Tab-separated table of C-alpha atoms and ligand atoms in Angstrom:
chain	number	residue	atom	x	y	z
K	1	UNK	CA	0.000	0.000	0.000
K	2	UNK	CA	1.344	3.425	-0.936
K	3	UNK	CA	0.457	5.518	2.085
K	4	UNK	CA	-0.070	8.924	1.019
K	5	UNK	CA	0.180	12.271	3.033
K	6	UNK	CA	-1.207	15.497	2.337
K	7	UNK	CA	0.600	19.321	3.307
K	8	UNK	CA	-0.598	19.152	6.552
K	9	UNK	CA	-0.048	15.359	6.948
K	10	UNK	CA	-3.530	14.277	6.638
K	11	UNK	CA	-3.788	10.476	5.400
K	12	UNK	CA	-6.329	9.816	2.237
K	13	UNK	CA	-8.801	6.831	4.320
K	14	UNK	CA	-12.059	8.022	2.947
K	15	UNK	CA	-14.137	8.211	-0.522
K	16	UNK	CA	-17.651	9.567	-0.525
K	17	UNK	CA	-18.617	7.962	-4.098
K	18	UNK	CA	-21.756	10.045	-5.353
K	19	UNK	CA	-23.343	7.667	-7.712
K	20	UNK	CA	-25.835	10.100	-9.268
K	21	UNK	CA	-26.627	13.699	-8.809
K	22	UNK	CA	-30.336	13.035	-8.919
K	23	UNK	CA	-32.829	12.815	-6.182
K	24	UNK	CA	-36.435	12.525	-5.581
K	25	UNK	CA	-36.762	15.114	-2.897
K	26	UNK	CA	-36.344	18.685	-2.623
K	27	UNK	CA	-34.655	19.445	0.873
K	28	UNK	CA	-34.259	23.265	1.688
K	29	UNK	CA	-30.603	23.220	2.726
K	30	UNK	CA	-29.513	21.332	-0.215
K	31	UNK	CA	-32.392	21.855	-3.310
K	32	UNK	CA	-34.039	24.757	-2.592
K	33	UNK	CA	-34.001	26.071	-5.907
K	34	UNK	CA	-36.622	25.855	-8.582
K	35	UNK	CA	-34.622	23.628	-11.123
K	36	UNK	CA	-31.533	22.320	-11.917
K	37	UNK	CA	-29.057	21.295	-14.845
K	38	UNK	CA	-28.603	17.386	-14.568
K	39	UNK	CA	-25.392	15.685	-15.333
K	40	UNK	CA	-25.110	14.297	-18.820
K	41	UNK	CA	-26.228	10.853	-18.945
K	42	UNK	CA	-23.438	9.576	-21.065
K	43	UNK	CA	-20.903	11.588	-18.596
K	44	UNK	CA	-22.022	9.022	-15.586
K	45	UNK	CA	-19.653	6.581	-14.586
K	46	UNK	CA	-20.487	2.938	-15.407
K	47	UNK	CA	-20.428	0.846	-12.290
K	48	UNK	CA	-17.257	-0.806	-13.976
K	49	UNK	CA	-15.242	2.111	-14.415
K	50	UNK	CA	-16.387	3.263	-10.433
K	51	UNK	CA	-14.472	0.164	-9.328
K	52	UNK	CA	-11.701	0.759	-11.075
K	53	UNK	CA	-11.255	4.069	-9.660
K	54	UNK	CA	-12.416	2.175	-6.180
K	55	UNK	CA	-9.262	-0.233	-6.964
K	56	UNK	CA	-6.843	2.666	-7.226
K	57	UNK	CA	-7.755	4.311	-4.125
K	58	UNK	CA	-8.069	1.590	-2.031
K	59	UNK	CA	-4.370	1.026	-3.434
K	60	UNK	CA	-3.424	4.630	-1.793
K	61	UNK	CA	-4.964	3.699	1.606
K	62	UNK	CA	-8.629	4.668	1.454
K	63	UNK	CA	-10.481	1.627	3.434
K	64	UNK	CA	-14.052	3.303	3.843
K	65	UNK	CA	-16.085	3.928	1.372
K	66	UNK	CA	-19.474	5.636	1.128
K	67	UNK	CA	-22.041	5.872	-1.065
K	68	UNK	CA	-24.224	8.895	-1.984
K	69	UNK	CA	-26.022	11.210	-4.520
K	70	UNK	CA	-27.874	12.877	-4.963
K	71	UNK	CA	-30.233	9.802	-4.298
K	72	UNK	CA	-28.372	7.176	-4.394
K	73	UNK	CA	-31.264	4.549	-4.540
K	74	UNK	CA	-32.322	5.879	-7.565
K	75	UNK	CA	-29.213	4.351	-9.599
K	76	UNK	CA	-30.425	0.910	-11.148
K	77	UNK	CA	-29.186	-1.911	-10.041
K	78	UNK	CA	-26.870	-0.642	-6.836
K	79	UNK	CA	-26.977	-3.899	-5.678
K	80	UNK	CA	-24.588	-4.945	-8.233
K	81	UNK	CA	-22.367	-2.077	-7.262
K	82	UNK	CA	-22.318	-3.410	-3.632
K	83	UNK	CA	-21.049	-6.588	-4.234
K	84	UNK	CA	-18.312	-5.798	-6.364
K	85	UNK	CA	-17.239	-3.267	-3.680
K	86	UNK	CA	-17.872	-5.509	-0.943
K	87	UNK	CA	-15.823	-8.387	-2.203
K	88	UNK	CA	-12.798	-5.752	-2.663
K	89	UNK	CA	-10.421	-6.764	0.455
K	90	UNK	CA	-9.032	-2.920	0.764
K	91	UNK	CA	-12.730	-1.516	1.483
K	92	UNK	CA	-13.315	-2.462	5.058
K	93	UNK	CA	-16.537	-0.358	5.664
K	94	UNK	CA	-18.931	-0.114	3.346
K	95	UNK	CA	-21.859	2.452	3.950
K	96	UNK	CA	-24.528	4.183	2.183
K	97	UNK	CA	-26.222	7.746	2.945
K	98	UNK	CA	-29.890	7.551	1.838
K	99	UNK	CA	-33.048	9.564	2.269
K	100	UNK	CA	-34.532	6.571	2.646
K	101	UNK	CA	-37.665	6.758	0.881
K	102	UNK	CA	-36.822	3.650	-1.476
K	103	UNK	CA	-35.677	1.669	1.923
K	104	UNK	CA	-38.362	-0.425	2.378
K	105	UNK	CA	-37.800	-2.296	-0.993
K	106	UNK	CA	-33.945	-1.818	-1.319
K	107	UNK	CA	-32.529	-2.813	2.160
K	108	UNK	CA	-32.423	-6.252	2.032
K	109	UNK	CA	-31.255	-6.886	-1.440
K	110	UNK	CA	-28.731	-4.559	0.028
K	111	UNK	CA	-27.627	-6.048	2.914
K	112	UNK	CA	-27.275	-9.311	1.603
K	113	UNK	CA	-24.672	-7.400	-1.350
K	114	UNK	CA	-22.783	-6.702	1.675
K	115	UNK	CA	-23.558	-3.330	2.793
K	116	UNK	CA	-22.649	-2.972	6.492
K	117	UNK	CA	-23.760	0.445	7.435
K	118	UNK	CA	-26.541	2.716	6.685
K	119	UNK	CA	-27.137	6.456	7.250
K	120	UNK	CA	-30.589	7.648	6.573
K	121	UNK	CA	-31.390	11.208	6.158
K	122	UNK	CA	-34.141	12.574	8.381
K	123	UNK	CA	-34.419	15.674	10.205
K	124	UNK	CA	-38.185	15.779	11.348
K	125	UNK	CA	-40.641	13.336	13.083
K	126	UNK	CA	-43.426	15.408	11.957
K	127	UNK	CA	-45.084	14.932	8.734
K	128	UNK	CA	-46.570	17.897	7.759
K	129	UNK	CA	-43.045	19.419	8.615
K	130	UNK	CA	-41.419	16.838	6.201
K	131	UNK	CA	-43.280	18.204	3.577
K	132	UNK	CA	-42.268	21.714	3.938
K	133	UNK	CA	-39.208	20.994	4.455
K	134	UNK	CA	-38.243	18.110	1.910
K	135	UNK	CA	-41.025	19.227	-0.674
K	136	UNK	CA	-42.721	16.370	-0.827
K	137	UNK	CA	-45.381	13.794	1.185
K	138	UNK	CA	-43.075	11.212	1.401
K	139	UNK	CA	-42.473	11.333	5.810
K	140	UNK	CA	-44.198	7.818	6.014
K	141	UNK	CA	-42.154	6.044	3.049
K	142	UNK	CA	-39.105	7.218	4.919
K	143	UNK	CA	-39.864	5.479	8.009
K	144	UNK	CA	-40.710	2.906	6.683
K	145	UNK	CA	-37.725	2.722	4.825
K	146	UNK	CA	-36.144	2.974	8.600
K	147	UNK	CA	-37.827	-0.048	10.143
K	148	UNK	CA	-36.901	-1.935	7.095
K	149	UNK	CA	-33.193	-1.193	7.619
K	150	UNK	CA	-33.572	-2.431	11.230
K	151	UNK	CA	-34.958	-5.419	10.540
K	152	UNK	CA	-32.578	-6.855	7.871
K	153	UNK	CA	-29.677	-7.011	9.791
K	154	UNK	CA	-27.023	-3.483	8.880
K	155	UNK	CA	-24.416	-3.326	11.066
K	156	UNK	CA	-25.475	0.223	11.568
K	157	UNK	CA	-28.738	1.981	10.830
K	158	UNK	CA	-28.040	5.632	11.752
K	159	UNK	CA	-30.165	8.858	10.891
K	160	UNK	CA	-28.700	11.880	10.389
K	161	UNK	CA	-30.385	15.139	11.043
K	162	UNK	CA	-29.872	18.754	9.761
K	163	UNK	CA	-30.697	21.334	12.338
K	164	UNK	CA	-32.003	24.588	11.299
K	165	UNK	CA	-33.391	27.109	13.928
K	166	UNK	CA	-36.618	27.923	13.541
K	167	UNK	CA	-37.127	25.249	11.470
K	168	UNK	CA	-36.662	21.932	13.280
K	169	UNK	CA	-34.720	22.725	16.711
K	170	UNK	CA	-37.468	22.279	19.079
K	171	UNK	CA	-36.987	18.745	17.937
K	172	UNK	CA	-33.421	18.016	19.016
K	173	UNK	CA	-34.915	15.731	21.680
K	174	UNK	CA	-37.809	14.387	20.262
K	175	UNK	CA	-35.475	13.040	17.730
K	176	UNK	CA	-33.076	11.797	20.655
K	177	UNK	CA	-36.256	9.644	22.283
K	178	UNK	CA	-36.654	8.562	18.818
K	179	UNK	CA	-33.250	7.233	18.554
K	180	UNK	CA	-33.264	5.372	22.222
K	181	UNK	CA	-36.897	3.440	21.338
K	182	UNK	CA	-35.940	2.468	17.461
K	183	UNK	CA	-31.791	1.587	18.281
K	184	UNK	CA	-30.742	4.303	15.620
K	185	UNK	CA	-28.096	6.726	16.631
K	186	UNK	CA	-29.324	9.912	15.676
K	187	UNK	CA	-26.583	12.539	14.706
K	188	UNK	CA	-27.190	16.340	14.577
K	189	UNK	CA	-25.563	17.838	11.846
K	190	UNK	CA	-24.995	22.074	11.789
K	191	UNK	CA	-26.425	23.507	8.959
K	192	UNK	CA	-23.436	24.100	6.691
K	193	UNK	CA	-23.580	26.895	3.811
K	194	UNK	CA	-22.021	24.625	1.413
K	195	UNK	CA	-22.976	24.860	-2.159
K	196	UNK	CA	-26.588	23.976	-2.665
K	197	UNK	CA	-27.362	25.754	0.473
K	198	UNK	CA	-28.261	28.885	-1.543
K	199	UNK	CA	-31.015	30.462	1.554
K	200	UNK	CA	-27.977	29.967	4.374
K	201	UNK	CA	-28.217	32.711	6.906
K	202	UNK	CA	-25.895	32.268	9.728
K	203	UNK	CA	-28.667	33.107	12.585
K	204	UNK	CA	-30.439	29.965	10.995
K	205	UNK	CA	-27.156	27.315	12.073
K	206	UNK	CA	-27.790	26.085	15.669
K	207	UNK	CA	-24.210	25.315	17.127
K	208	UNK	CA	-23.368	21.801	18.756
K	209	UNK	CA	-22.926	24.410	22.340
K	210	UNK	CA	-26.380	25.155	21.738
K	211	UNK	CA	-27.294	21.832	20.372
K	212	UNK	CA	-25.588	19.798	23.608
K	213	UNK	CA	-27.155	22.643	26.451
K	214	UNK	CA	-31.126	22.209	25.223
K	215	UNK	CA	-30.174	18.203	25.098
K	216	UNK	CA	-28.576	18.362	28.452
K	217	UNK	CA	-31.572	20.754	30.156
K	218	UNK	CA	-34.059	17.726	29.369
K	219	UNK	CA	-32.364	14.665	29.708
K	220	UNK	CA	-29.507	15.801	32.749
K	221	UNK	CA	-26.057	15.395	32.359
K	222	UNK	CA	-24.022	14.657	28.888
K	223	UNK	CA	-21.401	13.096	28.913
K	224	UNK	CA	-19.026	13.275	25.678
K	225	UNK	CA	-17.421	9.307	24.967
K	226	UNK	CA	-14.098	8.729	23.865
K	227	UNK	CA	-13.043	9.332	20.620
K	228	UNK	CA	-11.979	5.889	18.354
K	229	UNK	CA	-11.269	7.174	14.984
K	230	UNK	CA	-11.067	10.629	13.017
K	231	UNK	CA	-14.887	10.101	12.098
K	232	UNK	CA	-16.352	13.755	11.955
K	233	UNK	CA	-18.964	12.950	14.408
K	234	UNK	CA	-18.381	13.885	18.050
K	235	UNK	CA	-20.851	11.040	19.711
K	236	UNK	CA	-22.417	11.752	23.276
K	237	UNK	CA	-23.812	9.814	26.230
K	238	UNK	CA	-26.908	10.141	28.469
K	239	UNK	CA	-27.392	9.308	31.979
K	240	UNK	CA	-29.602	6.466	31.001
K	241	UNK	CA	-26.621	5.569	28.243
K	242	UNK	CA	-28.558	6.714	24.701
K	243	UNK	CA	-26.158	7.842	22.673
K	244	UNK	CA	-26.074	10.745	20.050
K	245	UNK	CA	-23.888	12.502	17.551
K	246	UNK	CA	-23.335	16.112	16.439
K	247	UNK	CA	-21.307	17.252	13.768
K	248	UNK	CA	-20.312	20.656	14.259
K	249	UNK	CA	-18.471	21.156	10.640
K	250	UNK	CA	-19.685	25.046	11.100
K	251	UNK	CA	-19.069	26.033	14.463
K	252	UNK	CA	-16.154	23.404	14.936
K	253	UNK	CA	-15.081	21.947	11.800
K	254	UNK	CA	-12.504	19.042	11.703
K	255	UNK	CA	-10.509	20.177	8.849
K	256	UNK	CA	-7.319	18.768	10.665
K	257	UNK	CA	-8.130	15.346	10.992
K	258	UNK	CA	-9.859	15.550	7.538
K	259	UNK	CA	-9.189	11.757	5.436
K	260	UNK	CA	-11.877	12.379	3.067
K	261	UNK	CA	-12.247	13.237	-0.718
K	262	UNK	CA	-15.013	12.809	-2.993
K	263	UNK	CA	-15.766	11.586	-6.424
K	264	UNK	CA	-19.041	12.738	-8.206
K	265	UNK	CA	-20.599	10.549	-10.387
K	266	UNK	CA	-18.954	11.560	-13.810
K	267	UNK	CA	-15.558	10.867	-12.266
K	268	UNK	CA	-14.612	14.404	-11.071
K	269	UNK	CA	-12.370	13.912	-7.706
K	270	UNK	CA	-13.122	16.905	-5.046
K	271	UNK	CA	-10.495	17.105	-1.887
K	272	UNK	CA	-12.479	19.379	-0.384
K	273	UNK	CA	-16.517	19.872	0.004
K	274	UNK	CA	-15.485	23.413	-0.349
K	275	UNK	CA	-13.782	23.362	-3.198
K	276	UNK	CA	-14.179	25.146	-6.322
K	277	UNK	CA	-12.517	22.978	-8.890
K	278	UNK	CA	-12.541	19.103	-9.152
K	279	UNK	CA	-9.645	16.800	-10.774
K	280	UNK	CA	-11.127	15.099	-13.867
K	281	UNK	CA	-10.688	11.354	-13.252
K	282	UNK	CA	-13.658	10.274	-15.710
K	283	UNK	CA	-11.548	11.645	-18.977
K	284	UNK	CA	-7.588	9.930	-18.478
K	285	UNK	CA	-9.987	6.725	-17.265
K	286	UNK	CA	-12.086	6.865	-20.634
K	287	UNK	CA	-8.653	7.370	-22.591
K	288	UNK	CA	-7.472	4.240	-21.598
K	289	UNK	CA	-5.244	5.105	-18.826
K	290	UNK	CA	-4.074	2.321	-16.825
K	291	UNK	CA	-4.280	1.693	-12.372
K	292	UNK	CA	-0.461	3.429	-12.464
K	293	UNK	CA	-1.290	5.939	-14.402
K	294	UNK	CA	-4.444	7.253	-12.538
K	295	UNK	CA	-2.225	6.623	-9.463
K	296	UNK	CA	0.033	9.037	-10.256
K	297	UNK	CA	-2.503	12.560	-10.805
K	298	UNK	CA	-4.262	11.455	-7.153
K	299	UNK	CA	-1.113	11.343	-5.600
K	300	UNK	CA	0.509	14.837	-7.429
K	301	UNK	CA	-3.183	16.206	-5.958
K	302	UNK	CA	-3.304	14.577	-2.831
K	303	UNK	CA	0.145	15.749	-1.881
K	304	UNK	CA	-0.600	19.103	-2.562
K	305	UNK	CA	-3.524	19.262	-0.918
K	306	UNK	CA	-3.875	22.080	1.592
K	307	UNK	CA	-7.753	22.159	1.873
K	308	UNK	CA	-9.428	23.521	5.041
K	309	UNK	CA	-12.899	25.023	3.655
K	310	UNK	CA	-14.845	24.784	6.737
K	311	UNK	CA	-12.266	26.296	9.172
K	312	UNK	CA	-11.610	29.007	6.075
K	313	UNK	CA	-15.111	29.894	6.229
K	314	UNK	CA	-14.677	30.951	9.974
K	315	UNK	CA	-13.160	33.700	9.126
K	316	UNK	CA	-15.252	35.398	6.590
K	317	UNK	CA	-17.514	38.208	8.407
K	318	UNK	CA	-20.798	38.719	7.346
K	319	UNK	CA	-21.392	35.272	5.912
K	320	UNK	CA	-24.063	34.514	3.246
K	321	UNK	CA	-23.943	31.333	1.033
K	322	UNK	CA	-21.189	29.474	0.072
K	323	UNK	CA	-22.187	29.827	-3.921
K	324	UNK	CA	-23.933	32.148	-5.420
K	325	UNK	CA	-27.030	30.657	-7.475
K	326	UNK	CA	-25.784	32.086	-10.546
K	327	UNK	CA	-22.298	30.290	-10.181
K	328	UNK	CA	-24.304	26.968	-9.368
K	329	UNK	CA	-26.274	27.281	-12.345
K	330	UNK	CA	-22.708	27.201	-14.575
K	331	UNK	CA	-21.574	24.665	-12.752
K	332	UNK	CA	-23.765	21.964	-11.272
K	333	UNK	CA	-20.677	20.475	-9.493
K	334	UNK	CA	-21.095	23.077	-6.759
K	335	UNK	CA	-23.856	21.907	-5.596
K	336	UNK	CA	-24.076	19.697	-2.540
K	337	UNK	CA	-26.424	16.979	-4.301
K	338	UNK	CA	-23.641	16.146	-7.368
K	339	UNK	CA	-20.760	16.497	-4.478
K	340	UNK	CA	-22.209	13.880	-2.353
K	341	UNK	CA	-22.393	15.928	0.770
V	1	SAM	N1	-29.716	12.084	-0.691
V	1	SAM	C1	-28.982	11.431	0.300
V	1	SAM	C2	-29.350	11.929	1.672
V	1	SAM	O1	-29.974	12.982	1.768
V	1	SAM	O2	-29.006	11.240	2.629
V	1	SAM	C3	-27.484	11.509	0.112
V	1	SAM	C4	-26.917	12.803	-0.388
V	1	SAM	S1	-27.068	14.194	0.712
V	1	SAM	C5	-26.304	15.497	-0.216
V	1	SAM	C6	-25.869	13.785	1.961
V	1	SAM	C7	-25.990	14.499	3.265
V	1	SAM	O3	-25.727	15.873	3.087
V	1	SAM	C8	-27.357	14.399	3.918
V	1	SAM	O4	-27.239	13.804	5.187
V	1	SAM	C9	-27.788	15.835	4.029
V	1	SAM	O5	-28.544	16.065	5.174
V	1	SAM	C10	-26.461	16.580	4.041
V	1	SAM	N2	-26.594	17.975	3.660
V	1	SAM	C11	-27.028	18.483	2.489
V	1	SAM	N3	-27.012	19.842	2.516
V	1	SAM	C12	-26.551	20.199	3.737
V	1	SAM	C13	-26.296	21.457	4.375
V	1	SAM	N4	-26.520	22.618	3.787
V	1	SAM	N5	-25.796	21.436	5.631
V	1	SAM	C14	-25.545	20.272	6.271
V	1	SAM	N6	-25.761	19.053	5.704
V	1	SAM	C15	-26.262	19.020	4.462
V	2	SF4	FE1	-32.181	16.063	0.414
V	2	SF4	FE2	-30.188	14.308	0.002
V	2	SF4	FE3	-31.770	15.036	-1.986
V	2	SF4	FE4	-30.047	16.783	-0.973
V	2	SF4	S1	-29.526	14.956	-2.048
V	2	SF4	S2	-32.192	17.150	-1.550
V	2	SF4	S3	-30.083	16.189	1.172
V	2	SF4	S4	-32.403	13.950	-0.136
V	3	SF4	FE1	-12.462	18.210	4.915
V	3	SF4	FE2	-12.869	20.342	3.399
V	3	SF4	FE3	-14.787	19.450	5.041
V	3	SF4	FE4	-12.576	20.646	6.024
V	3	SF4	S1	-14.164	21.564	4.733
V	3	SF4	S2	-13.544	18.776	6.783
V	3	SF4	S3	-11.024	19.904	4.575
V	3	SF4	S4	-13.955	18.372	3.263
């Protein structure tokens, strides 16, 4: 294995592998917009050619690997995807981040391809909020999407949560309850102003401080457990021993322990969620270039890589959105859904 190091000695351990820029909802922080310029069907990846990239990062370290979208359950045939990644011996965690309203009839052919871990993205338990805040009446599918994932037998089942004030915070322990009755660990995520988020107004992020002291004044003391790995997640105990997660990538953000990169799903490589250019993968790949070859661009980018978006964005005073709309309508790569979040 060639272990690679970036500028500020970060290891590469992670791919977020967006397998389509599509998706069937329209979620404020992400799709607020009224439309949006698709990728090029003929530009998307065949599952082939993803494992083949898969192959040569795995060769550089990269042992987790994630999938996303967009949707990702509305790429045909993911299954076959997941068992070709599964039987790779380099990725040792395979896990999925889903909306989870296709769940219900996708986990178990899942599960049995040898996905371990599943994410599901939900950040209401009421229904008439879903709707207003994913754009569409899908709160029950989603759920049941859920109770599908705990019954076939994940390694994980986790549900993620955006948390916008005024929007969903009086929540925060509703959704904790919900996590200690179903066995999900629910993870609070700060609303980030990433691309995608074009209606971002900093008054509208509630900060893990905030998040931990409206947890704490309900359910007594919280306790934060020990840290295993450079996941971004800091994970938190209750007195009765419920755990939760919150990632703070706005308030806190872990550039410095950052392992992850991203490839979209017509083969552009991001190092950063926050940043503005990609490295073009899909076109050497398509030329015929062979494992050594695509080897040798990721590690003349990786080495270089400097990347600290998040903690950048700290320093900028009167913060709007990331992206302007007008920048994400040139270039649908900005945006959050095509990025894989
Ligand atoms: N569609 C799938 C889903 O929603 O789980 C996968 C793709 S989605 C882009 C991946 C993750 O990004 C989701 O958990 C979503 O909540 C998160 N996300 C999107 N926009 C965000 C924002 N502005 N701030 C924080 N998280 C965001
Ligand atoms: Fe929501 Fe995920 Fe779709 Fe974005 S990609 S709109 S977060 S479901
Ligand atoms: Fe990593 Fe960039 Fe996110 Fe920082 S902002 S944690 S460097 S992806």
């Amino acid at each position: 294995m060639n272990n690679l190091a970036d500028t500020l000695g970060r290891p590469m351990r992670s791919l977020r592998l967006s397998v389509t820029d599509r998706c069937d909802l329209r979620c404020r922080y992400c799709m607020p917009e009224e439309e949006y310029v698709w990728l090029p069907r003929e530009s998307i990846l065949e599952y082939e050619e993803l494992a083949t990239l898969v192959d040569v990062f795995t060769g550089f370290g990269v042992e987790r690997v994630r999938l996303t979208g967009g949707e990702p359950l509305l790429r045909r045939d993911l299954d076959v995807l997941v068992r070709t990644l599964a039987e790779k011996p380099g990725v040792r965690d395979l896990a999925m981040t889903t909306n989870g309203l296709q769940l219900a009839r996708y986990a178990e052919p899942l599960q049995r391809a040898g996905l371990r871990r599943v994410t599901v993205s939900l950040d209401t338990l009421r229904e008439e909020r879903f709707e207003y805040l994913t754009g569409r009446p899908r709160f029950d599918a989603v759920m049941e999407g859920i109770r599908a994932s705990l019954s076939v037998g994940f390694d994980a089942v986790k549900i993620n949560a955006v948390v916008m004030r005024g929007f969903n915070d009086d929540e925060l322990c509703d959704m904790v309850e919900f996590g200690r009755e179903s066995g999900v660990e629910v993870r609070f995520i700060e609303y980030m102003d990433v691309g995608g988020a074009t209606t971002w107004k900093a008054d509208t992020v509630v900060t893990r401080v905030e998040m931990l002291q409206s947890i704490g004044r309900r359910f007594g003391r919280v306790e934060p457990c020990e840290r295993t790995d450079s996941a971004p997640a800091d994970r938190f105990r209750l007195p009765d021993g419920t755990i939760f997660g919150i990632i703070s990538s706005t308030s806190e953000p872990f550039c410095a322990s950052c392992d992850r990169s991203r490839l979209t799903a017509d083969g552009q490589w991001y190092t950063c969620l926050y940043a503005a250019k990609g490295v073009d993968l899909k076109t050497p790949l398509r030329s015929g270039a062979n494992a050594r070859e695509l080897s040798e661009i990721i590690a003349s980018v990786w080495k270089n890589r400097a990347d600290r978006g998040a903690e950048e964005r700290l320093n900028v005073s009167d913060r709007t959105a990331f992206v302007p709309v007008s920048a994400l309508k040139g270039d649908s790569r900005l945006e959050m859904h095509t990025r894989g979040g």
